[in-house]
Coordinates of C-alpha atoms in Angstrom, one line a residue:
Chain A
X1028 CA 35.3 224.0 84.5
X1029 CA 34.2 226.3 81.8
X1030 CA 30.5 225.4 82.1
X1031 CA 30.7 225.9 85.8
X1032 CA 32.0 229.4 85.2
X1033 CA 29.2 230.2 82.8
X1034 CA 26.7 228.9 85.4
X1035 CA 28.2 231.1 88.1
X1036 CA 28.1 234.2 85.8
X1037 CA 24.5 233.4 84.8
X1038 CA 23.4 233.0 88.4
X1039 CA 25.0 236.3 89.3
X1040 CA 23.2 238.1 86.4
X1041 CA 19.9 236.5 87.4
X1042 CA 20.3 237.5 91.0
X1043 CA 21.2 241.1 90.1
X1044 CA 18.1 241.3 87.8
X1045 CA 15.8 239.9 90.5
X1046 CA 17.3 242.1 93.3
X1047 CA 17.1 245.2 91.2
X1048 CA 13.5 244.4 90.2
X1049 CA 12.6 243.7 93.8
X1050 CA 14.2 246.9 95.0
X1051 CA 12.3 248.9 92.4
X1052 CA 9.0 247.2 93.1
X1053 CA 9.3 247.8 96.8
X1054 CA 10.2 251.4 96.1
X1055 CA 13.8 251.1 97.4
X1056 CA 15.1 252.7 94.3
X1057 CA 13.2 255.9 93.4
X1058 CA 13.7 256.5 89.7
X1059 CA 11.8 259.2 87.8
X1060 CA 8.1 258.6 88.2
X1061 CA 6.0 260.7 85.9
X1062 CA 3.7 263.2 87.7
X1063 CA 0.0 262.5 87.8
X1064 CA -0.9 265.4 85.6
X1065 CA 0.8 263.8 82.7
X1066 CA -2.3 261.7 82.5
X1067 CA -4.4 264.7 81.4
X1068 CA -2.8 264.2 78.0
X1069 CA -4.0 260.6 77.9
X1070 CA -7.5 261.8 79.0
X1071 CA -7.5 264.3 76.1
X1072 CA -6.7 261.5 73.6
X1073 CA -9.2 259.2 75.1
X1074 CA -11.9 261.9 75.0
X1075 CA -11.3 262.9 71.4
X1076 CA -10.4 259.7 69.7
X1077 CA -13.8 258.2 69.4
X1078 CA -16.5 260.6 70.7
X1079 CA -19.6 261.4 68.8
X1080 CA -20.6 264.2 71.2
X1081 CA -17.6 266.5 70.8
X1082 CA -16.9 268.7 67.8
X1083 CA -13.3 267.5 67.3
X1084 CA -12.9 263.8 67.2
X1085 CA -10.8 261.4 65.1
X1086 CA -13.8 259.0 65.1
X1087 CA -11.6 255.8 65.2
X1088 CA -11.9 253.2 67.9
X1089 CA -8.1 252.6 67.9
X1090 CA -6.3 255.4 69.7
X1091 CA -2.8 254.4 68.5
X1092 CA -3.7 254.3 64.8
X1093 CA -5.6 257.6 65.2
X1094 CA -2.6 259.2 66.8
X1095 CA -0.2 257.8 64.2
X1096 CA -2.2 258.8 61.1
X1097 CA -4.4 261.6 62.3
X1098 CA -3.0 263.6 65.3
X1099 CA 0.6 263.3 64.0
X1100 CA 0.1 262.3 60.4
X1101 CA 2.8 264.4 59.0
X1102 CA 5.3 262.8 61.3
X1103 CA 4.4 259.4 60.1
X1104 CA 4.6 260.5 56.5
X1105 CA 8.2 261.5 57.0
X1106 CA 8.9 258.2 58.8
X1107 CA 7.7 256.4 55.7
X1108 CA 9.9 258.7 53.5
X1109 CA 13.0 257.8 55.6
X1110 CA 12.5 254.2 54.7
X1111 CA 11.9 255.2 51.0
X1112 CA 15.2 257.1 51.0
X1113 CA 17.0 254.1 52.4
X1114 CA 15.6 251.9 49.6
X1115 CA 16.7 254.6 47.1
X1116 CA 20.2 254.4 48.6
X1117 CA 20.3 250.6 48.3
X1118 CA 19.2 250.8 44.7
X1119 CA 21.9 253.4 43.9
X1120 CA 24.6 251.1 45.3
X1121 CA 23.3 248.2 43.1
X1122 CA 22.5 250.0 39.9
X1123 CA 21.0 247.8 37.2
X1124 CA 21.4 244.5 39.0
X1125 CA 17.7 243.7 38.8
X1126 CA 17.4 244.0 35.1
X1127 CA 20.7 242.3 34.1
X1128 CA 20.3 239.3 36.4
X1129 CA 18.9 236.9 33.9
X1130 CA 21.2 237.9 31.0
X1131 CA 24.1 236.6 33.0
X1132 CA 22.6 233.1 32.9
X1133 CA 21.0 232.6 36.3
X1134 CA 18.4 229.9 36.7
X1135 CA 15.6 229.5 39.2
X1136 CA 16.3 225.8 39.8
X1137 CA 17.4 224.6 43.3
X1138 CA 16.1 225.4 46.7
X1139 CA 15.1 223.0 49.5
X1140 CA 13.2 219.8 49.2
X1141 CA 9.6 219.3 47.9
X1142 CA 8.2 218.9 51.5
X1143 CA 9.6 222.3 52.6
X1144 CA 8.4 224.0 49.4
X1145 CA 4.9 222.6 49.9
X1146 CA 4.7 223.7 53.5
X1147 CA 6.1 227.1 52.5
X1148 CA 3.3 227.5 49.9
X1149 CA 0.7 226.8 52.7
X1150 CA 2.3 229.1 55.2
X1151 CA 2.8 231.9 52.7
X1152 CA -1.0 232.3 52.4
X1153 CA -1.4 232.2 56.2
X1154 CA 1.3 234.9 56.8
X1155 CA -0.2 237.1 54.1
X1156 CA -3.7 236.7 55.5
X1157 CA -2.5 237.6 59.1
X1158 CA -0.6 240.6 57.7
X1159 CA -3.6 241.8 55.7
X1160 CA -5.9 241.4 58.7
X1161 CA -3.5 243.3 61.0
X1162 CA -3.3 246.1 58.4
X1163 CA -6.9 246.4 57.3
X1164 CA -8.3 246.1 60.9
X1165 CA -5.7 248.7 62.0
X1166 CA -8.4 251.3 62.7
X1167 CA -10.4 248.9 64.9
X1168 CA -7.8 246.7 66.7
X1169 CA -4.2 247.1 67.5
X1170 CA -2.1 247.0 64.4
X1171 CA -1.7 249.2 61.4
X1172 CA 0.1 249.7 58.1
X1173 CA 3.7 249.2 59.2
X1174 CA 2.9 246.2 61.4
X1175 CA 0.9 244.5 58.6
X1176 CA 3.5 245.4 56.0
X1177 CA 6.4 244.0 58.1
X1178 CA 4.4 240.8 58.7
X1179 CA 3.7 240.3 55.0
X1180 CA 7.4 241.0 54.3
X1181 CA 8.3 237.8 56.2
X1182 CA 6.6 235.8 53.5
X1183 CA 9.0 236.7 50.6
X1184 CA 11.9 236.2 53.1
X1185 CA 10.8 232.5 53.6
X1186 CA 10.2 232.2 49.9
X1187 CA 13.8 233.4 49.1
X1188 CA 15.2 230.8 51.6
X1189 CA 13.2 227.8 50.5
X1190 CA 13.0 228.4 46.8
X1191 CA 15.6 230.8 45.5
X1192 CA 16.1 234.5 45.0
X1193 CA 15.8 234.0 41.2
X1194 CA 12.4 232.5 41.8
X1195 CA 11.1 235.7 43.3
X1196 CA 13.0 238.0 41.0
X1197 CA 11.3 236.4 38.0
X1198 CA 7.8 237.0 39.5
X1199 CA 8.4 240.4 41.3
X1200 CA 11.3 242.2 39.8
X1201 CA 13.1 244.9 41.8
X1202 CA 11.7 247.5 39.4
X1203 CA 8.1 246.3 39.9
X1204 CA 8.5 246.2 43.7
X1205 CA 9.9 249.8 43.8
X1206 CA 7.1 250.9 41.5
X1207 CA 4.4 249.4 43.8
X1208 CA 6.2 250.9 46.8
X1209 CA 6.1 254.3 45.1
X1210 CA 2.4 253.8 44.3
X1211 CA 1.7 253.1 48.0
X1212 CA 3.6 256.3 49.0
X1213 CA 1.7 258.2 46.3
X1214 CA -1.6 257.1 47.7
X1215 CA -0.5 258.2 51.1
X1216 CA 0.4 261.6 49.8
X1217 CA -2.9 261.9 47.9
X1218 CA -4.9 260.8 50.9
X1219 CA -3.4 263.6 53.0
X1220 CA -4.8 266.1 50.5
X1221 CA -8.1 264.5 49.9
X1222 CA -10.2 266.6 52.3
X1223 CA -8.4 269.8 51.2
X1224 CA -9.1 269.1 47.5
X1225 CA -12.8 268.5 48.2
X1226 CA -13.0 271.6 50.4
X1227 CA -11.3 273.8 47.7
X1228 CA -13.8 272.5 45.1
X1229 CA -16.7 273.4 47.4
X1230 CA -15.2 276.8 48.1
X1231 CA -14.2 276.2 51.8
X1232 CA -10.9 275.7 53.6
X1233 CA -9.4 272.6 55.1
X1234 CA -6.1 271.4 56.6
X1235 CA -3.5 269.0 55.3
X1236 CA -4.0 265.6 56.9
X1237 CA -7.5 266.4 57.8
X1238 CA -9.6 263.4 58.6
X1239 CA -12.7 264.6 60.4
X1240 CA -14.4 267.9 61.1
X1241 CA -12.0 270.5 62.5
X1242 CA -12.3 274.0 63.7
X1243 CA -13.3 276.4 60.8
X1244 CA -13.5 273.4 58.5
X1245 CA -16.8 271.3 58.3
X1246 CA -15.5 268.8 55.8
X1247 CA -14.7 265.2 56.6
X1248 CA -14.2 261.7 55.1
X1249 CA -17.1 259.5 56.1
X1250 CA -16.3 257.5 59.2
X1251 CA -19.1 254.9 58.7
X1252 CA -20.5 253.0 55.8
X1253 CA -24.1 252.3 56.7
X1254 CA -24.7 252.2 60.4
X1255 CA -22.2 249.6 61.7
X1256 CA -19.2 249.4 59.3
X1257 CA -16.5 251.6 60.7
X1258 CA -13.8 252.7 58.2
X1259 CA -12.3 255.5 60.3
X1260 CA -12.2 258.1 57.6
X1261 CA -8.7 258.3 56.0
X1262 CA -7.2 255.8 58.4
X1263 CA -8.2 252.8 56.4
X1264 CA -6.7 254.4 53.2
X1265 CA -3.5 255.3 55.0
X1266 CA -3.2 251.8 56.5
X1267 CA -3.8 250.0 53.2
X1268 CA -1.3 252.2 51.3
X1269 CA 1.3 252.0 54.0
X1270 CA 1.1 248.2 54.0
X1271 CA 1.8 248.2 50.3
X1272 CA 4.6 250.6 50.7
X1273 CA 6.3 248.7 53.5
X1274 CA 5.8 245.2 52.2
X1275 CA 7.1 246.0 48.7
X1276 CA 9.9 248.1 50.1
X1277 CA 11.1 245.2 52.2
X1278 CA 10.8 242.8 49.2
X1279 CA 13.1 245.1 47.1
X1280 CA 15.6 245.3 49.9
X1281 CA 15.5 241.5 50.6
X1282 CA 16.1 240.7 46.9
X1283 CA 19.1 243.1 46.8
X1284 CA 20.6 241.7 50.0
X1285 CA 20.2 238.0 49.1
X1286 CA 21.6 238.1 45.6
X1287 CA 24.8 236.1 45.4
X1288 CA 27.9 238.2 45.7
X1289 CA 29.6 236.8 42.6
X1290 CA 26.7 237.7 40.3
X1291 CA 26.4 241.1 42.0
X1292 CA 30.0 241.9 41.5
X1293 CA 30.1 240.7 37.9
X1294 CA 27.1 242.8 36.9
X1295 CA 28.4 245.9 38.7
X1296 CA 31.9 245.6 37.3
X1297 CA 30.6 245.0 33.8
X1298 CA 28.5 248.2 34.0
X1299 CA 31.5 250.2 35.1
X1300 CA 33.7 249.3 32.2
Chain B
X759 CA -10.1 233.9 86.6
X760 CA -6.5 234.9 86.1
X761 CA -5.4 237.5 88.7
X762 CA -3.0 240.3 88.1
X763 CA -0.2 238.5 90.0
X764 CA -0.1 235.7 87.4
X765 CA 0.6 238.4 84.7
X766 CA 3.3 239.9 86.9
X767 CA 4.8 236.5 87.5
X768 CA 4.8 235.7 83.8
X769 CA 6.5 239.0 83.1
X770 CA 9.2 238.4 85.7
X771 CA 9.9 234.9 84.4
X772 CA 10.0 236.2 80.8
X773 CA 12.4 239.0 81.9
X774 CA 14.8 236.6 83.7
X775 CA 14.7 234.1 80.8
X776 CA 15.4 236.9 78.3
X777 CA 18.5 237.8 80.4
X778 CA 19.7 234.2 80.1
X779 CA 19.1 234.2 76.4
X780 CA 21.1 237.4 76.0
X781 CA 24.0 236.0 78.0
X782 CA 24.1 232.9 75.7
X783 CA 23.8 235.1 72.6
X784 CA 26.9 237.1 73.8
X785 CA 29.1 234.1 74.7
X786 CA 28.2 231.8 71.9
X787 CA 31.0 231.4 69.3
X788 CA 28.7 229.8 66.7
X789 CA 27.1 232.9 65.3
X790 CA 24.0 231.0 63.9
X791 CA 23.3 229.8 67.4
X792 CA 23.8 233.3 68.7
X793 CA 21.3 234.7 66.2
X794 CA 18.8 232.1 67.4
X795 CA 19.4 233.0 71.0
X796 CA 18.8 236.6 70.0
X797 CA 15.5 235.7 68.4
X798 CA 14.6 233.8 71.6
X799 CA 15.3 236.9 73.7
X800 CA 13.2 239.0 71.3
X801 CA 10.3 236.5 71.8
X802 CA 10.5 237.0 75.5
X803 CA 10.5 240.8 75.1
X804 CA 7.5 240.5 72.8
X805 CA 5.7 238.5 75.5
X806 CA 6.5 241.3 78.0
X807 CA 5.3 244.0 75.7
X808 CA 2.0 242.1 75.2
X809 CA 1.5 241.6 79.0
X810 CA 2.3 245.3 79.5
X811 CA -0.7 246.0 77.3
X812 CA 1.3 247.4 74.3
X813 CA -0.2 245.3 71.5
X814 CA 0.9 247.7 68.8
X815 CA 4.5 247.4 69.8
X816 CA 4.0 243.6 70.1
X817 CA 2.7 243.4 66.5
X818 CA 5.7 245.4 65.2
X819 CA 8.2 243.7 67.4
X820 CA 7.4 240.1 66.4
X821 CA 7.9 240.3 62.6
X822 CA 10.8 242.8 62.8
X823 CA 12.9 241.3 65.6
X824 CA 12.1 237.6 65.2
X825 CA 11.5 237.4 61.5
X826 CA 13.4 240.1 59.5
X827 CA 16.2 240.9 61.9
X828 CA 17.2 237.3 62.4
X829 CA 17.0 236.7 58.7
X830 CA 19.2 239.7 58.0
X831 CA 21.8 238.5 60.5
X832 CA 21.7 235.0 59.1
X833 CA 22.3 236.4 55.6
X834 CA 25.3 238.4 56.9
X835 CA 26.7 235.3 58.6
X836 CA 26.3 233.4 55.3
X837 CA 28.3 236.1 53.5
X838 CA 31.0 236.3 56.1
X839 CA 32.1 233.7 58.7
X840 CA 30.1 231.4 60.8
X841 CA 32.5 230.9 63.7
X842 CA 33.9 233.6 65.8
X843 CA 37.7 233.4 66.4
X844 CA 39.5 233.7 69.7

């Protein structure tokens, strides 16, 4: 009886979805359709993203990464800062847990069977390699810093489940993860000033988040090494640093959230007395 | 040679299957199974994003919604209750 009811509801939902899609595809429902001249914006991006024959060009083959780190770099910087502030909030809630964990007698024994652990060791390398390739090719192919970092962050998650959270805390403590995360953010901040610093030394002017030549500012980060190796100016720097920042930020958060509640409570209550 | 219609058909199938997965995720009382249905729905969405030529979204969506989000929900279930009451 109950399964028949579920089947009926499911069939209804599927029919509604199909009918709505059909109606939309056959232009029975006219929702808002963007006007044609919106596409001039896309044309501007396509003309300036990788174009050696115009003065102002991002010189990166990947339009999305160029937009994220060049056209609207400041926006992305603040997005990264939002995640950093979230991590700071989590650390404030769990003050001192990372350092006092091993004093309270926790061991890294346990976890799943040897088969699972061995497979995890193999998969770990593969996940990290895929993440690194997504991040470091971010200026050439779809992908970038956040995507690569989030992919790499899946590796410690699997590690925590198959081994134990103490296993990972012993190797990468929360303090170390936050330190590396801050270092990544620091490199992002520095890279946004790199052209400005060079320009000021040479007595010229430049903009914050400048990558390539802009109006009134002839300075740029080299877009090529040699003839064929495209590094996309500051984009490679930004992507690499963002990967670090996102991956280690996630590691810190994952450690905090998977710590056993009893341990957590014991350490916090002891520190409050 | 794969024509455009094949892509549209794949998208339509993925969309309908994601609706089914969403329905099961909502009605399921075992929350671990519900999390897995949610991950299944995310996988179908990722396929749709890829077919709609948004590979950047695809690359963000797969690790976040299938990997990290599911893991987060499973940790929450571990810390609270596995079965939903009436």
